[in-house]
CSV table of C-alpha atoms in Angstrom, one decimal:
chain,number,residue,atom,x,y,z
A,88,MET,CA,249.9,48.8,168.3
A,89,ALA,CA,250.3,45.1,168.7
A,90,LYS,CA,254.0,45.6,169.8
A,91,ASP,CA,253.0,48.2,172.4
A,92,THR,CA,250.3,45.8,173.8
A,93,ALA,CA,252.9,43.0,174.0
A,94,LYS,CA,255.3,45.2,175.9
A,95,HIS,CA,252.7,46.6,178.3
A,96,PRO,CA,249.9,44.0,178.6
A,97,ALA,CA,246.9,45.6,180.2
A,98,ALA,CA,244.3,43.8,182.2
A,99,HIS,CA,240.9,43.0,180.6
A,100,VAL,CA,238.4,45.3,182.2
A,101,GLY,CA,235.4,43.9,180.3
A,102,VAL,CA,233.1,41.5,182.1
A,103,GLY,CA,230.6,40.1,179.6
A,104,ALA,CA,228.0,41.2,177.1
A,105,GLN,CA,225.1,40.4,179.5
A,106,TYR,CA,226.4,43.3,181.7
A,107,ASP,CA,226.2,45.8,178.9
A,108,THR,CA,223.0,47.8,178.5
A,109,THR,CA,221.5,50.2,176.0
A,110,HIS,CA,220.5,53.5,177.8
A,111,VAL,CA,217.0,54.4,176.9
A,112,TYR,CA,215.4,57.7,178.0
A,113,VAL,CA,211.7,58.1,177.7
A,114,ALA,CA,209.2,60.6,179.2
A,115,PRO,CA,207.9,59.4,182.7
A,116,GLU,CA,204.4,58.9,181.3
A,117,ASP,CA,205.8,56.5,178.6
A,118,VAL,CA,207.8,54.3,181.0
A,119,GLU,CA,205.2,51.7,181.6
A,120,LYS,CA,204.1,51.5,178.0
A,121,PHE,CA,207.7,51.0,176.9
A,122,VAL,CA,208.3,48.3,179.5
A,123,ALA,CA,205.2,46.4,178.5
A,124,SER,CA,205.9,46.6,174.7
A,125,PHE,CA,209.7,45.8,174.9
A,126,LEU,CA,209.1,42.8,177.2
A,127,ALA,CA,206.2,41.5,175.1
A,128,THR,CA,208.5,41.7,172.1
A,129,PHE,CA,211.6,40.0,173.4
A,130,GLY,CA,210.6,38.3,176.7
A,131,GLY,CA,212.4,38.6,179.9
A,132,GLN,CA,211.6,40.7,183.0
A,133,SER,CA,212.2,44.1,184.6
A,134,THR,CA,213.9,44.8,187.9
A,135,LYS,CA,212.0,46.7,190.5
A,136,GLN,CA,211.6,50.4,189.5
A,137,VAL,CA,213.4,52.8,191.8
A,138,VAL,CA,213.6,56.6,191.9
A,139,ALA,CA,217.2,57.7,192.1
A,140,THR,CA,219.9,60.3,191.3
A,141,VAL,CA,222.1,58.7,188.6
A,142,THR,CA,224.0,61.8,187.6
A,143,PRO,CA,226.8,63.7,189.5
A,144,THR,CA,224.6,66.8,189.8
A,145,PRO,CA,221.1,67.0,191.2
A,146,SER,CA,218.4,65.2,189.2
A,147,SER,CA,215.7,62.6,189.7
A,148,THR,CA,214.6,59.7,187.5
A,149,THR,CA,212.9,56.4,187.6
A,150,SER,CA,215.4,53.7,186.9
A,151,GLN,CA,215.1,49.9,186.1
A,152,LEU,CA,216.7,47.2,184.0
A,153,LEU,CA,214.8,45.3,181.4
A,154,GLN,CA,216.6,42.0,181.0
A,155,THR,CA,215.7,39.9,178.0
A,156,PRO,CA,217.4,36.9,176.3
A,157,VAL,CA,218.6,39.1,173.5
A,158,GLY,CA,219.7,42.3,175.2
A,159,THR,CA,219.4,44.5,178.3
A,160,VAL,CA,218.0,48.1,178.6
A,161,SER,CA,218.7,50.6,181.3
A,162,LEU,CA,215.5,52.6,181.3
A,163,PHE,CA,215.3,56.1,182.6
A,164,GLY,CA,212.2,58.3,183.0
A,165,PHE,CA,213.5,61.6,184.2
A,166,LYS,CA,211.3,63.6,186.5
A,167,THR,CA,213.6,66.6,186.3
A,168,PRO,CA,215.5,68.2,183.4
A,169,ILE,CA,218.4,65.9,182.3
A,170,PRO,CA,221.8,67.3,183.2
A,171,TYR,CA,224.3,67.6,180.3
A,172,PRO,CA,225.7,65.4,178.7
A,173,PHE,CA,223.4,62.6,179.9
A,174,GLY,CA,221.0,61.2,177.4
A,175,ALA,CA,223.8,61.2,174.7
A,176,GLU,CA,225.6,58.2,176.1
A,177,ARG,CA,224.4,55.2,174.1
A,178,THR,CA,225.4,52.3,176.3
A,179,GLY,CA,226.6,51.3,179.8
A,180,TYR,CA,229.5,48.9,180.0
A,181,LEU,CA,230.3,47.1,183.3
A,182,VAL,CA,234.0,47.1,184.1
A,183,THR,CA,236.0,45.2,186.7
A,184,ASP,CA,237.9,48.2,187.9
A,185,MET,CA,236.8,51.8,187.2
A,186,ASP,CA,240.2,53.5,187.7
A,187,GLU,CA,241.9,51.0,185.5
A,188,ALA,CA,239.2,51.2,182.9
A,189,ILE,CA,239.5,55.0,182.7
A,190,LYS,CA,243.3,54.7,182.5
A,191,GLN,CA,243.0,52.2,179.6
A,192,ALA,CA,240.3,54.2,177.8
A,193,ARG,CA,242.5,57.4,177.9
A,194,ALA,CA,245.5,55.4,176.7
A,195,ALA,CA,243.4,54.0,173.8
A,196,GLY,CA,242.4,57.5,172.7
A,197,ALA,CA,239.1,58.1,174.5
A,198,ASP,CA,238.1,61.4,176.1
A,199,VAL,CA,236.6,61.4,179.6
A,200,VAL,CA,233.6,63.7,179.3
A,201,VAL,CA,232.1,63.0,182.7
A,202,ALA,CA,234.8,62.2,185.4
A,203,THR,CA,234.1,59.3,187.7
A,204,PHE,CA,231.3,59.9,190.2
A,205,PRO,CA,229.4,57.8,192.7
A,206,ASP,CA,225.9,56.5,192.2
A,207,PRO,CA,223.6,54.6,194.7
A,208,ILE,CA,225.1,51.2,193.9
A,209,GLY,CA,228.6,51.9,192.6
A,210,ARG,CA,230.6,54.3,190.4
A,211,ASP,CA,230.2,55.7,186.8
A,212,ALA,CA,232.0,57.8,184.2
A,213,VAL,CA,231.2,58.8,180.6
A,214,ILE,CA,233.8,58.5,177.9
A,215,GLN,CA,233.8,59.6,174.3
A,216,TRP,CA,235.5,57.7,171.4
A,217,PRO,CA,236.8,59.2,168.2
A,218,GLY,CA,233.8,60.1,166.0
A,219,GLY,CA,231.8,61.5,169.0
A,220,ILE,CA,230.6,58.1,170.3
A,221,ASN,CA,229.6,58.5,174.0
A,222,MET,CA,229.6,55.5,176.3
A,223,GLN,CA,229.0,55.1,180.1
A,224,LEU,CA,231.3,52.9,182.1
A,225,TYR,CA,230.0,51.5,185.4
A,226,TRP,CA,231.2,49.5,188.4
A,227,HIS,CA,229.0,48.0,191.1
A,228,THR,CA,229.9,47.8,194.8
A,229,THR,CA,228.2,44.3,194.9
A,230,LYS,CA,229.3,42.2,191.9
A,231,PRO,CA,226.3,41.4,189.7
A,232,SER,CA,225.6,38.0,188.3
A,233,TYR,CA,223.4,37.8,185.2
A,234,ALA,CA,222.7,34.9,182.8
A,235,ALA,CA,224.4,35.0,179.5
A,236,PHE,CA,222.3,36.1,176.5
A,237,GLU,CA,220.8,33.7,174.0
A,238,THR,CA,222.1,36.0,171.3
A,239,VAL,CA,224.4,38.9,171.7
A,240,PRO,CA,223.1,42.3,170.6
A,241,GLU,CA,225.2,44.7,168.6
A,242,ASN,CA,226.0,48.3,169.5
A,243,ARG,CA,225.4,50.2,166.2
A,244,VAL,CA,227.5,53.3,165.8
A,245,TYR,CA,227.5,55.7,162.8
A,246,VAL,CA,230.7,57.6,162.1
A,247,SER,CA,232.3,59.6,159.3
A,248,PRO,CA,235.0,58.1,157.0
A,249,GLU,CA,237.5,60.4,158.6
A,250,ARG,CA,237.1,59.0,162.1
A,251,ALA,CA,236.2,55.3,161.4
A,252,ASP,CA,239.7,53.9,161.5
A,253,ALA,CA,240.6,55.9,164.7
A,254,LEU,CA,237.4,54.6,166.4
A,255,ALA,CA,238.0,51.0,165.4
A,256,ARG,CA,241.7,51.1,166.5
A,257,ALA,CA,240.8,52.8,169.8
A,258,PHE,CA,237.9,50.5,170.8
A,259,VAL,CA,239.8,47.3,169.8
A,260,ARG,CA,242.7,48.4,171.9
A,261,PHE,CA,240.5,49.2,174.9
A,262,SER,CA,238.3,46.1,174.7
A,263,HIS,CA,241.0,43.6,173.7
A,264,GLY,CA,238.7,42.8,170.9
A,265,LYS,CA,239.1,42.0,167.2
A,266,ILE,CA,237.8,43.2,163.9
A,267,VAL,CA,235.8,40.3,162.5
A,268,SER,CA,234.9,41.9,159.2
A,269,ASP,CA,235.6,45.2,157.4
A,270,GLU,CA,233.5,45.4,154.3
A,271,SER,CA,234.3,48.4,152.1
A,272,LYS,CA,231.3,48.0,149.8
A,273,ALA,CA,228.5,46.8,152.0
A,274,ALA,CA,225.0,46.9,150.5
A,275,GLY,CA,223.5,50.4,150.9
A,276,VAL,CA,220.1,48.9,151.6
A,277,GLU,CA,221.4,48.4,155.1
A,278,ILE,CA,221.3,52.2,155.6
A,279,GLY,CA,218.2,52.9,153.5
A,280,ARG,CA,220.1,53.7,150.3
A,281,PRO,CA,219.6,50.6,148.1
A,282,ASN,CA,221.5,52.1,145.1
A,283,ASP,CA,224.7,52.8,147.0
A,284,THR,CA,227.4,51.1,149.0
A,285,TYR,CA,229.0,52.0,152.3
A,286,ARG,CA,231.7,50.7,154.7
A,287,ARG,CA,230.8,48.4,157.5
A,288,ILE,CA,233.1,47.2,160.3
A,289,ARG,CA,232.2,44.5,162.8
A,290,ILE,CA,234.0,44.3,166.1
A,291,GLU,CA,233.7,41.6,168.8
A,292,SER,CA,235.1,41.7,172.4
A,293,ALA,CA,234.3,40.9,176.0
A,294,PHE,CA,231.9,43.8,175.7
A,295,GLY,CA,229.9,42.1,173.0
A,296,LYS,CA,229.4,43.2,169.4
A,297,MET,CA,229.9,46.6,167.8
A,298,THR,CA,228.9,47.4,164.2
A,299,VAL,CA,230.5,50.6,162.9
A,300,LEU,CA,228.5,52.1,160.0
A,301,VAL,CA,230.8,54.5,158.1
A,302,THR,CA,228.7,57.0,156.1
A,303,ASP,CA,228.5,60.5,154.7
A,304,GLY,CA,225.6,61.3,157.0
A,305,HIS,CA,223.1,61.3,154.2
A,306,LEU,CA,220.7,59.0,156.0
A,307,PRO,CA,217.0,58.6,155.5
A,308,TYR,CA,215.0,58.3,158.8
A,309,PRO,CA,215.3,56.3,161.0
A,310,TYR,CA,218.8,55.2,160.1
A,311,GLY,CA,221.3,56.5,162.6
A,312,ARG,CA,218.6,56.8,165.3
A,313,GLU,CA,218.8,53.1,166.3
A,314,MET,CA,221.4,52.3,168.9
A,315,THR,CA,221.2,48.6,169.2
A,316,GLY,CA,220.5,45.6,166.9
A,317,TYR,CA,218.8,42.6,168.5
A,318,GLU,CA,219.2,39.1,167.0
A,319,VAL,CA,216.1,37.0,167.2
A,320,ALA,CA,215.2,33.4,166.1
A,321,ASN,CA,212.3,34.4,163.9
A,322,LEU,CA,211.9,38.0,162.6
A,323,LYS,CA,208.3,37.7,161.4
A,324,ASP,CA,207.1,36.3,164.8
A,325,THR,CA,209.0,39.0,166.7
A,326,LEU,CA,207.6,41.8,164.6
A,327,ALA,CA,204.1,40.4,165.1
A,328,LYS,CA,204.7,40.5,168.9
A,329,ALA,CA,206.1,44.1,168.6
A,330,THR,CA,203.2,45.5,166.6
A,331,GLY,CA,200.7,43.6,168.8
A,332,ALA,CA,202.3,45.4,171.8
A,333,GLY,CA,202.1,49.0,170.4
A,334,ALA,CA,205.4,49.2,168.5
A,335,LYS,CA,205.6,50.4,164.9
A,336,VAL,CA,207.6,48.9,162.1
A,337,LEU,CA,209.5,51.8,160.5
A,338,VAL,CA,211.4,49.8,157.9
A,339,GLU,CA,209.9,46.6,156.6
A,340,PRO,CA,212.1,43.5,156.6
A,341,PHE,CA,214.8,43.2,153.9
A,342,THR,CA,217.7,40.7,153.4
A,343,SER,CA,221.4,41.6,153.3
A,344,ASP,CA,224.6,40.1,154.6
A,345,ARG,CA,223.0,36.8,155.4
A,346,ARG,CA,220.4,38.4,157.7
A,347,GLN,CA,216.8,39.6,157.6
A,348,SER,CA,216.5,43.0,159.2
A,349,ALA,CA,213.8,45.5,160.1
A,350,MET,CA,213.5,48.8,162.1
A,351,VAL,CA,211.0,49.2,164.9
A,352,GLN,CA,210.0,52.1,167.1
A,353,PHE,CA,208.7,51.3,170.6
A,354,PRO,CA,206.3,53.5,172.7
A,355,GLY,CA,208.3,56.4,174.0
A,356,GLY,CA,210.3,56.8,170.8
A,357,TYR,CA,213.1,54.2,171.2
A,358,VAL,CA,214.2,52.9,167.7
A,359,ALA,CA,215.8,49.4,167.4
A,360,GLU,CA,217.1,47.3,164.6
A,361,ILE,CA,215.9,43.7,164.8
A,362,HIS,CA,217.4,40.9,162.7
A,363,ALA,CA,217.4,37.1,162.3
A,364,ALA,CA,219.7,34.8,160.3
A,365,ALA,CA,218.4,34.6,156.7
A,366,LYS,CA,217.0,31.2,155.8
């Protein structure tokens, strides 16, 4: 793979982690509650809410960005049924050139499950990585400019042992990233199984951080339901803000891999992992 890359260097299509969002879908009646709770927990602000068609076939949703110092959410409150396969894509990644990004994604081993289509402010496509990981790519007609994060969130993906290596190879090739750790016997407490171990791969690139959790799928709730891990300065303080703003702690804090972690569910159902460096 390294030799192929050297012979045919491809342009970096990633822009920066602050342009990558977690896609959160909630019922329209939960939108305001989710916004209030999420921003009270992490700080930041929301862009103005608009009603738009963000799919290639007819639909209608409220749409807004929640921009916090520790991660960004693209929030959708669909007023119509959600066209397939939307709702299954976990993240939206900004690219410098949509056609080049699609070409590179295919070359790296991704499947294009929704071909490029226009939206009100640019172009989008949905791709799928080995292991069934869906991701939206987007490009804006007017180049956005967002402040860098204080801490970079992690995209948390769960895959089977059979597809983990293929996913890691494909995503590293596409993102021009690197595997920063590959732990074959990570502590099972991280997936709700304190008596077991599992494999954990951490990847970093221009698109931010990705943590690949390689499991047999025997996962107690809510593990596997969380899409993003948010790094905060003080976990206890953040959880107090979250619960004070209507969120529920689903997994109480525990320490592993030099971090304190917990799982939280926000109004509307969105589940997030939140962590801080262990002291």
